[in-house]
mmCIF file of N, CA, C and O in Angstrom:
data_model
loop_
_atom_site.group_PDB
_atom_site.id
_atom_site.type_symbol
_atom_site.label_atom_id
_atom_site.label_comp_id
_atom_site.label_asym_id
_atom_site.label_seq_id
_atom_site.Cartn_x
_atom_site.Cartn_y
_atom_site.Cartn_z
ATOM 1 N N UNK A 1 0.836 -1.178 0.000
ATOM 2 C CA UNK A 1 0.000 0.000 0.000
ATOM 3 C C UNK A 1 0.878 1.238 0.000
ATOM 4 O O UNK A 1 1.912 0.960 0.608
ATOM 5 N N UNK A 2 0.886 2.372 -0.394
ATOM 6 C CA UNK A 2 1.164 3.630 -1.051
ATOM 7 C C UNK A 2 0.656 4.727 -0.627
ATOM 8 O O UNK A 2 -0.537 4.656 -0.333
ATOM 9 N N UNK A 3 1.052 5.504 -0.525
ATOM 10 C CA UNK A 3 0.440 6.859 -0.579
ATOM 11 C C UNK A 3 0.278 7.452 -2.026
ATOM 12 O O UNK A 3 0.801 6.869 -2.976
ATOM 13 N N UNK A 4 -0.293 8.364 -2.162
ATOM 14 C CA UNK A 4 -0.853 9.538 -3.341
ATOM 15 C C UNK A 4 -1.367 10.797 -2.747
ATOM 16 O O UNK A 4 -2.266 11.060 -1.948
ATOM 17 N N UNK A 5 -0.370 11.578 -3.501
ATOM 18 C CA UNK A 5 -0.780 12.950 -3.072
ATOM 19 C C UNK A 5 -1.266 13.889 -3.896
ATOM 20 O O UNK A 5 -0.358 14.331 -4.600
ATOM 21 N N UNK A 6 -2.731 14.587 -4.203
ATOM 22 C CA UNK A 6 -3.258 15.411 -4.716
ATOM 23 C C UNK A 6 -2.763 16.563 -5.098
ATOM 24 O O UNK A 6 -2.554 17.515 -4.347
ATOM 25 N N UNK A 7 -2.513 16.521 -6.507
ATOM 26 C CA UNK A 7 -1.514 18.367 -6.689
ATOM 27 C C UNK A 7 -2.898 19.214 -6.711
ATOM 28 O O UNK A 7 -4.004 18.679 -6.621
ATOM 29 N N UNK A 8 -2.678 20.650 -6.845
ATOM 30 C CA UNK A 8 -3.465 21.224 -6.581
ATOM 31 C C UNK A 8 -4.665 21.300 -7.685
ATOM 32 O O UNK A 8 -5.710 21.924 -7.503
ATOM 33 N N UNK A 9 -4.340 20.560 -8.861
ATOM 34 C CA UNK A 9 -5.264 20.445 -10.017
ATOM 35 C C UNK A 9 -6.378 19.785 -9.277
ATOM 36 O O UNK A 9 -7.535 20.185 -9.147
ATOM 37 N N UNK A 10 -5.883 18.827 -8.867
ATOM 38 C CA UNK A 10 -6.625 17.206 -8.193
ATOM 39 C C UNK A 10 -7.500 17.194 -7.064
ATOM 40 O O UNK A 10 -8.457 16.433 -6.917
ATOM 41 N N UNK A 11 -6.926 18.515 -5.892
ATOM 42 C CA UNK A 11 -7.890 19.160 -5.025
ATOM 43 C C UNK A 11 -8.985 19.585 -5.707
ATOM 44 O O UNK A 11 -10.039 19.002 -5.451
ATOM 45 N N UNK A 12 -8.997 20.627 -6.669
ATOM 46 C CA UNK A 12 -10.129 20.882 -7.345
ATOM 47 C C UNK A 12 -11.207 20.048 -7.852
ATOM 48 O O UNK A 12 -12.414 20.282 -7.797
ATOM 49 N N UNK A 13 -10.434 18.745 -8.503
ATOM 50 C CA UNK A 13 -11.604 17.940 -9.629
ATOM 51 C C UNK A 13 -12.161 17.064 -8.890
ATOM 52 O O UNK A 13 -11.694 16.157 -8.201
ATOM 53 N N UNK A 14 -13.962 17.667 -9.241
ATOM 54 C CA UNK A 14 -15.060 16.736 -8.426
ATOM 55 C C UNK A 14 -14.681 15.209 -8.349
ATOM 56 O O UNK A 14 -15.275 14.597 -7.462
ATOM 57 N N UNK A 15 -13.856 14.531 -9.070
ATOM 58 C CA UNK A 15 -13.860 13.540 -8.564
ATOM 59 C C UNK A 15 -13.193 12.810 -7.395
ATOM 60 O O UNK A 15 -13.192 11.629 -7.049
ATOM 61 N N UNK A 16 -12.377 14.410 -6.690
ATOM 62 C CA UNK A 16 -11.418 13.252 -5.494
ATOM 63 C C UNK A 16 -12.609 14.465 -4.308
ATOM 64 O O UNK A 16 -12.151 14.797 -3.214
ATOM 65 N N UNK A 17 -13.842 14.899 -4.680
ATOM 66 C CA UNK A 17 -14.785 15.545 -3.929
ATOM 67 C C UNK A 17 -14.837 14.472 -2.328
ATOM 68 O O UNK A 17 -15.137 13.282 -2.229
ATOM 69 N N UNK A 18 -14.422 15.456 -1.251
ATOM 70 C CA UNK A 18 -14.864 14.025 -0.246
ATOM 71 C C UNK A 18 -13.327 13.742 0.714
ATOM 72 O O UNK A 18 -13.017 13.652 1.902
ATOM 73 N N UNK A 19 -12.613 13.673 -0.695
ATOM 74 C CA UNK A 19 -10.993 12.673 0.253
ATOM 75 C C UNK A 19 -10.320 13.750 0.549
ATOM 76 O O UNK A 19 -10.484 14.731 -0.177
ATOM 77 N N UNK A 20 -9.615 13.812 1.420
ATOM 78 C CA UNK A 20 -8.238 13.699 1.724
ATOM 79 C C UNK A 20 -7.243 14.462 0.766
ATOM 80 O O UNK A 20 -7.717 14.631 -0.357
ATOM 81 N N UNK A 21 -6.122 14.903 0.931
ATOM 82 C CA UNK A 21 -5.365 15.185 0.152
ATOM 83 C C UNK A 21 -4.346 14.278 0.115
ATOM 84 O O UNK A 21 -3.620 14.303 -0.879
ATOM 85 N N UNK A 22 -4.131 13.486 0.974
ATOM 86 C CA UNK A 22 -3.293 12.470 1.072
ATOM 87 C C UNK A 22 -3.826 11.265 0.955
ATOM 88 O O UNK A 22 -3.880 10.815 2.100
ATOM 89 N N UNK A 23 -4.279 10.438 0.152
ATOM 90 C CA UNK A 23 -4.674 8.870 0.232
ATOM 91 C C UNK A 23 -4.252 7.479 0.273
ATOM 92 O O UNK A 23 -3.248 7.490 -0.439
ATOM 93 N N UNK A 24 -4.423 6.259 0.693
ATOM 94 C CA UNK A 24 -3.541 5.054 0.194
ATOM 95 C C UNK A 24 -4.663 4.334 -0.318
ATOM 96 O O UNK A 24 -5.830 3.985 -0.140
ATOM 97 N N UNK A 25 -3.476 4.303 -1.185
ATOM 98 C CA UNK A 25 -3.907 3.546 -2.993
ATOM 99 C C UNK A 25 -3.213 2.053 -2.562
ATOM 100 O O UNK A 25 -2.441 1.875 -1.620
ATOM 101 N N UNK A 26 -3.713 1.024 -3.530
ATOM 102 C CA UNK A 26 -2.754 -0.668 -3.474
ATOM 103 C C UNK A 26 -1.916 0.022 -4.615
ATOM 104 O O UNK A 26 -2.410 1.093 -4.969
ATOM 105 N N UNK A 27 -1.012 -0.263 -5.130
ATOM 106 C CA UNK A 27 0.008 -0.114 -6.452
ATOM 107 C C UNK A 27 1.000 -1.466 -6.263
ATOM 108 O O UNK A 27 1.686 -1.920 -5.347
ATOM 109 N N UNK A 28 0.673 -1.865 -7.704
ATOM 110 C CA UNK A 28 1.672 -3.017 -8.118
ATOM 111 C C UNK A 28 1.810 -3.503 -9.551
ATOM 112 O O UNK A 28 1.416 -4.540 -10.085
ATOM 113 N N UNK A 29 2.791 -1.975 -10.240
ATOM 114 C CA UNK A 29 3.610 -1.875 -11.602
ATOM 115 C C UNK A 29 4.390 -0.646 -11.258
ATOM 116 O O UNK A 29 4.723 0.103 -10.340
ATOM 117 N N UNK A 30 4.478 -0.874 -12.486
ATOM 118 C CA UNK A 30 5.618 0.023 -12.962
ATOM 119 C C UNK A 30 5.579 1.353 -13.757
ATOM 120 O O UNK A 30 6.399 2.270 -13.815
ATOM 121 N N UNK A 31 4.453 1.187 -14.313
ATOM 122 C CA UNK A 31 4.116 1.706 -15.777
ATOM 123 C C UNK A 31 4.268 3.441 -15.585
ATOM 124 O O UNK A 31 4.541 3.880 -14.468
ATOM 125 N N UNK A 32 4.117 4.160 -16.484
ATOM 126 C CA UNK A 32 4.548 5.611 -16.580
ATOM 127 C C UNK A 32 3.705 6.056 -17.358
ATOM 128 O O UNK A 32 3.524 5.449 -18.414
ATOM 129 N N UNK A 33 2.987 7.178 -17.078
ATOM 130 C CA UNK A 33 2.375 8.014 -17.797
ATOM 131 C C UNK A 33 2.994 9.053 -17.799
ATOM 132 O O UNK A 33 3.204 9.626 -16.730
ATOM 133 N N UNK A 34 3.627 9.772 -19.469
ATOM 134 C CA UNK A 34 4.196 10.958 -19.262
ATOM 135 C C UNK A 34 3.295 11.762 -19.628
ATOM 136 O O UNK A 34 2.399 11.514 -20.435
ATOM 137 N N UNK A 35 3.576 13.269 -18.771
ATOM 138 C CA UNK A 35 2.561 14.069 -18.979
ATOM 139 C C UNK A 35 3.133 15.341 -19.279
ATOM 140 O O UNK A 35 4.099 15.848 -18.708
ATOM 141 N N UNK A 36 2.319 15.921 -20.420
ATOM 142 C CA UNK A 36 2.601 16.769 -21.473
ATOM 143 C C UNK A 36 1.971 17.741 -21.550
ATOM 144 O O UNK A 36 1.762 17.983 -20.362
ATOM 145 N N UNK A 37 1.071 19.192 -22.611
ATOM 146 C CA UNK A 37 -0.282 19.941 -22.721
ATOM 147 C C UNK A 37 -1.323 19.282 -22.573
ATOM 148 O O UNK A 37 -2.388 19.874 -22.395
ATOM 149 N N UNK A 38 -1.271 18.162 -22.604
ATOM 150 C CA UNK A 38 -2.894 17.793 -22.754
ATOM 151 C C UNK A 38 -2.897 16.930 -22.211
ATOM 152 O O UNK A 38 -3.568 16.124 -22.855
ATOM 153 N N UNK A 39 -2.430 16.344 -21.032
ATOM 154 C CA UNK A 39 -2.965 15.623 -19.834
ATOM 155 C C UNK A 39 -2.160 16.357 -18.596
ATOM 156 O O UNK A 39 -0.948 16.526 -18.467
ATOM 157 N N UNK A 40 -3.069 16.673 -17.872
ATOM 158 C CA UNK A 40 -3.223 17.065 -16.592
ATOM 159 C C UNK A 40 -2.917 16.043 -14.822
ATOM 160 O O UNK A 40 -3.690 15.272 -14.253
ATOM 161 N N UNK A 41 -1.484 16.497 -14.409
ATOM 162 C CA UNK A 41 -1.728 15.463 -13.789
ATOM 163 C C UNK A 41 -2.334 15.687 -12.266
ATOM 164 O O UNK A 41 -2.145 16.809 -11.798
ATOM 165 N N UNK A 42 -3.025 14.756 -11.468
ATOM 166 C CA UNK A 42 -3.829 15.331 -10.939
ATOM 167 C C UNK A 42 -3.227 14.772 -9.344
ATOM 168 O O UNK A 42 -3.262 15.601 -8.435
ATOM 169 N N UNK A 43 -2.749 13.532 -9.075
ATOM 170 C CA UNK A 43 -1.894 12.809 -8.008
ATOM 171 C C UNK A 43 -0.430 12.127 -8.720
ATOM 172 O O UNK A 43 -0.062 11.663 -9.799
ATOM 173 N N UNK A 44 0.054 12.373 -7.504
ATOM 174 C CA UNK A 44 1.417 11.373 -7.759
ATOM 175 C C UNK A 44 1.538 10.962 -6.420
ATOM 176 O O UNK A 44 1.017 11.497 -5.441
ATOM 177 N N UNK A 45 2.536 9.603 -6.463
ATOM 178 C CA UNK A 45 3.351 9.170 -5.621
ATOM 179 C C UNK A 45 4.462 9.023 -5.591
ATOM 180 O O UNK A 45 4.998 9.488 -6.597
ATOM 181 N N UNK A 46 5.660 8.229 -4.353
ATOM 182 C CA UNK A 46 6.769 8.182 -4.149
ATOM 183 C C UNK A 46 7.105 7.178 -5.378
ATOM 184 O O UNK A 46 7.617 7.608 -6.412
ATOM 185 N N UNK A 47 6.823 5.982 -5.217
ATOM 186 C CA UNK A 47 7.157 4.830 -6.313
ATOM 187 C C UNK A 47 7.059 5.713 -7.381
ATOM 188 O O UNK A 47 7.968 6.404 -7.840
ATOM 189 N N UNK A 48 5.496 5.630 -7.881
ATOM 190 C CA UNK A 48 5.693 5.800 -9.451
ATOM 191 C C UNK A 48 5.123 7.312 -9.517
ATOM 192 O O UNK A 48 3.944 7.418 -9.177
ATOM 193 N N UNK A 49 5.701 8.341 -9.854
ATOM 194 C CA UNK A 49 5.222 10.043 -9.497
ATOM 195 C C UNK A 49 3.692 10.098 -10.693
ATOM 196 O O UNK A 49 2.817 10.899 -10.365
ATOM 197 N N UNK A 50 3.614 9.824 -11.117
ATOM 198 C CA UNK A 50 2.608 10.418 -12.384
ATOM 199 C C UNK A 50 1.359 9.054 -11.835
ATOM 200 O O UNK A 50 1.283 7.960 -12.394
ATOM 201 N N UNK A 51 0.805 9.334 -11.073
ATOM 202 C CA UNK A 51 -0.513 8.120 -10.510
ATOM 203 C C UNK A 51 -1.651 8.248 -11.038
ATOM 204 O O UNK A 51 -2.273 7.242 -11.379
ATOM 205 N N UNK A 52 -2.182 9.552 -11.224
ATOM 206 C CA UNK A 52 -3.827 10.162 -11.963
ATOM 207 C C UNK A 52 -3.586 11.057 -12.477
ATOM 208 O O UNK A 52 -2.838 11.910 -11.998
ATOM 209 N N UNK A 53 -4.401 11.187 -14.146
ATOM 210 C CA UNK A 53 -3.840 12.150 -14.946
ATOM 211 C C UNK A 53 -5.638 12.382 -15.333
ATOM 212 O O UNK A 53 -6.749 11.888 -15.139
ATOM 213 N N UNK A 54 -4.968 13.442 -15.970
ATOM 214 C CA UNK A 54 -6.390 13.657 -16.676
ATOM 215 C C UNK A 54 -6.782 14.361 -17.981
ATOM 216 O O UNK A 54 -6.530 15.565 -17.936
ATOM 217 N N UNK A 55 -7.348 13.928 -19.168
ATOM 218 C CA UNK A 55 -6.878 14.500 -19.952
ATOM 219 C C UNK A 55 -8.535 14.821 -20.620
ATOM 220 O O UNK A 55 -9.457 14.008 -20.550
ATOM 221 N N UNK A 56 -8.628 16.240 -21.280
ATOM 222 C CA UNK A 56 -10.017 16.804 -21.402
ATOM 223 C C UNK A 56 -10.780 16.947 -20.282
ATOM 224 O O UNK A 56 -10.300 16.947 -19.148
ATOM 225 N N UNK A 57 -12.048 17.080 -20.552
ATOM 226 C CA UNK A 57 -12.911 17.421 -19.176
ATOM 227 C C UNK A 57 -13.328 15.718 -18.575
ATOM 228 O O UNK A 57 -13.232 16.007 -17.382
ATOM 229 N N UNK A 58 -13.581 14.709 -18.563
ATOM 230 C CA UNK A 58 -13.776 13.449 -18.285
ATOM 231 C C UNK A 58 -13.321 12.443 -18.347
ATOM 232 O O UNK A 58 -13.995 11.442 -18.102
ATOM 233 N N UNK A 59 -11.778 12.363 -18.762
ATOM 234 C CA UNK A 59 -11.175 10.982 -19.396
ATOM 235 C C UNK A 59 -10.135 11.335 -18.181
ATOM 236 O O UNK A 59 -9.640 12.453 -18.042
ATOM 237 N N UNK A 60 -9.879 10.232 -17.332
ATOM 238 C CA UNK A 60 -8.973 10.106 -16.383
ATOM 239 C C UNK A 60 -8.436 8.986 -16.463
ATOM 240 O O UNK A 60 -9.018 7.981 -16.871
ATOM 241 N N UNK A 61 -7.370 9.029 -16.116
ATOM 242 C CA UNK A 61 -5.946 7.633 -16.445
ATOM 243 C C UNK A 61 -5.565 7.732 -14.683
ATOM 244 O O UNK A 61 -5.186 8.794 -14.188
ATOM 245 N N UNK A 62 -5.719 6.578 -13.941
ATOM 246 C CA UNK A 62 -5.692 5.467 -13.017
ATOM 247 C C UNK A 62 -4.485 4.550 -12.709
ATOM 248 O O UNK A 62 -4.849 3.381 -12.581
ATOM 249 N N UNK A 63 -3.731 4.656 -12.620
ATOM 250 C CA UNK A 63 -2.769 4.041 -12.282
ATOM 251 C C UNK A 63 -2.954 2.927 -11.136
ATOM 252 O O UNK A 63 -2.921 1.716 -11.353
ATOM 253 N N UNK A 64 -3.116 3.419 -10.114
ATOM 254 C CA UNK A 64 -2.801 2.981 -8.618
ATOM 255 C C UNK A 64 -4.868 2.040 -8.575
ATOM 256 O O UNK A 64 -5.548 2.004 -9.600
ATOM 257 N N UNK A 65 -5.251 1.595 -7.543
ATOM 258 C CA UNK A 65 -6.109 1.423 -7.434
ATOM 259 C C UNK A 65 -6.639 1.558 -6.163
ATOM 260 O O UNK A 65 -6.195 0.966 -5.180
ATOM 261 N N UNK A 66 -7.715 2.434 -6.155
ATOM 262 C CA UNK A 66 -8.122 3.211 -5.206
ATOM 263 C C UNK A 66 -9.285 2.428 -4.513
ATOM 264 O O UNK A 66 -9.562 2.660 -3.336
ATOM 265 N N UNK A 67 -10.052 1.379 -5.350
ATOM 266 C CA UNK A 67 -11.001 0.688 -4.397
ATOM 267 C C UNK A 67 -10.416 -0.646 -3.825
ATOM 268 O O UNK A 67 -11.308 -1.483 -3.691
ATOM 269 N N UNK A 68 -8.930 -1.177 -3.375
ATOM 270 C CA UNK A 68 -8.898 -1.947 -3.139
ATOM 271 C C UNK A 68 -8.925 -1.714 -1.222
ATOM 272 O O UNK A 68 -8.428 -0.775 -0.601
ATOM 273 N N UNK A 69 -9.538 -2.695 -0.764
ATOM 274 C CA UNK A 69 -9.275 -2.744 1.099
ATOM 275 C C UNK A 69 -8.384 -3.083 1.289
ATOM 276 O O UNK A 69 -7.829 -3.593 0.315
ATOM 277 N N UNK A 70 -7.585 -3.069 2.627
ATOM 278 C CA UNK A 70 -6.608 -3.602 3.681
ATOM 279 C C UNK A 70 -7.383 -5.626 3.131
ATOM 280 O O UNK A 70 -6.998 -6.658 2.581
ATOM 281 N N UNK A 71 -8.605 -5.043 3.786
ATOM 282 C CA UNK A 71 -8.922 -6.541 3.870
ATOM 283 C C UNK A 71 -8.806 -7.302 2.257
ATOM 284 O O UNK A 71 -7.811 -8.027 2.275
ATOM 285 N N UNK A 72 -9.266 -7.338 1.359
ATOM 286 C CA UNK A 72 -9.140 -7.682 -0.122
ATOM 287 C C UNK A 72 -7.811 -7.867 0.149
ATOM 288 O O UNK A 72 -7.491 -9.038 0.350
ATOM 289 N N UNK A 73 -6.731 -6.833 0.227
ATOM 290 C CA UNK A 73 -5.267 -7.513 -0.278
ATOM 291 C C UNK A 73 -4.627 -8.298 0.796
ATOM 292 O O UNK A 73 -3.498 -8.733 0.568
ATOM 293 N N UNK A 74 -5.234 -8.565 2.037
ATOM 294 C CA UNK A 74 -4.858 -10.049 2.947
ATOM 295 C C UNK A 74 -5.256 -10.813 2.442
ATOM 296 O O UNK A 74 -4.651 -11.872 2.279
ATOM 297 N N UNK A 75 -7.191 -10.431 1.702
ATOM 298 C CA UNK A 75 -7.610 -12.643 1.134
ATOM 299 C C UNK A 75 -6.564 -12.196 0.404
ATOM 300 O O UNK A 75 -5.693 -11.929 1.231
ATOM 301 N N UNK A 76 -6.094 -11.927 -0.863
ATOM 302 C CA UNK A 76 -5.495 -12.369 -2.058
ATOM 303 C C UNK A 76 -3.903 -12.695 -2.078
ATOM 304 O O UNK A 76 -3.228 -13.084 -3.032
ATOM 305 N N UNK A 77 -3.464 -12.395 -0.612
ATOM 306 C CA UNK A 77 -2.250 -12.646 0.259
ATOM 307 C C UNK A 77 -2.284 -14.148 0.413
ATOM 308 O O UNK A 77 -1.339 -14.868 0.091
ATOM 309 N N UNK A 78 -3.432 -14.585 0.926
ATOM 310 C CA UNK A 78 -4.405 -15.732 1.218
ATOM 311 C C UNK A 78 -4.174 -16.875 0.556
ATOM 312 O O UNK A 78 -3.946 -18.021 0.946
ATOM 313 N N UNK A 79 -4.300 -16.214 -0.885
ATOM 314 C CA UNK A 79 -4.817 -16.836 -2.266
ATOM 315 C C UNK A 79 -3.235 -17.222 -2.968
ATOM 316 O O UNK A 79 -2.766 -18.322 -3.261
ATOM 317 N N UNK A 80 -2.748 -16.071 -3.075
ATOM 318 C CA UNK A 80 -1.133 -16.362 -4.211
ATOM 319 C C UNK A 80 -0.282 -15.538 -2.964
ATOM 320 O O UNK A 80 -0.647 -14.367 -2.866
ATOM 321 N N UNK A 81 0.522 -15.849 -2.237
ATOM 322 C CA UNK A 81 1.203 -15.176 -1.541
ATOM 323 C C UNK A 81 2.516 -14.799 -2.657
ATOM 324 O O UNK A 81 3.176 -13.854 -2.225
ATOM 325 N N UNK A 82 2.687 -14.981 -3.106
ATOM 326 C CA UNK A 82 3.478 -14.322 -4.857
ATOM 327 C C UNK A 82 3.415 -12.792 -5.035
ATOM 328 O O UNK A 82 4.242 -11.963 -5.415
ATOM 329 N N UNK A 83 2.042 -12.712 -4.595
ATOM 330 C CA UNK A 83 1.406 -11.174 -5.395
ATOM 331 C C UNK A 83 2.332 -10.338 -4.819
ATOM 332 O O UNK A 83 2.313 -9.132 -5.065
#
């Protein structure tokens, strides 16, 4: 589990309406979104900096995953201790 921290774009957009400026996300890759004019990035983290981007008024890029529980990633600990 991870932290993600809201840049100030990300405070604004109704969709983190509610949280925190600081959240924990599960994260498990690598992957990179570079961000350019036309995606907006909206959180980053320590691991991977570029976590939620956003590009136009509704299309958001997800990195990290924000609905997983404490509890979910013990069963699946459970399940493949690999993960």
């Amino acid at each position: 589990l991870y932290q993600v921290h809201l840049t100030e774009a990300g405070k604004r957009d109704p969709l983190f309406e509610g949280l925190a400026d600081t959240f924990t996300v599960f994260e498990l890759h690598g992957e990179v979104i570079e961000v350019n004019a036309e995606i907006e990035l909206l959180a980053w983290g320590s691991f991977v900096k570029n976590q939620i981007v956003k590009i136009a008024d509704n299309s958001y890029g997800i990195l990290c995953h924000c609905e997983v529980t404490l509890q979910e990633l013990e069963d699946w600990l459970l399940i493949d201790p690999m993960l």
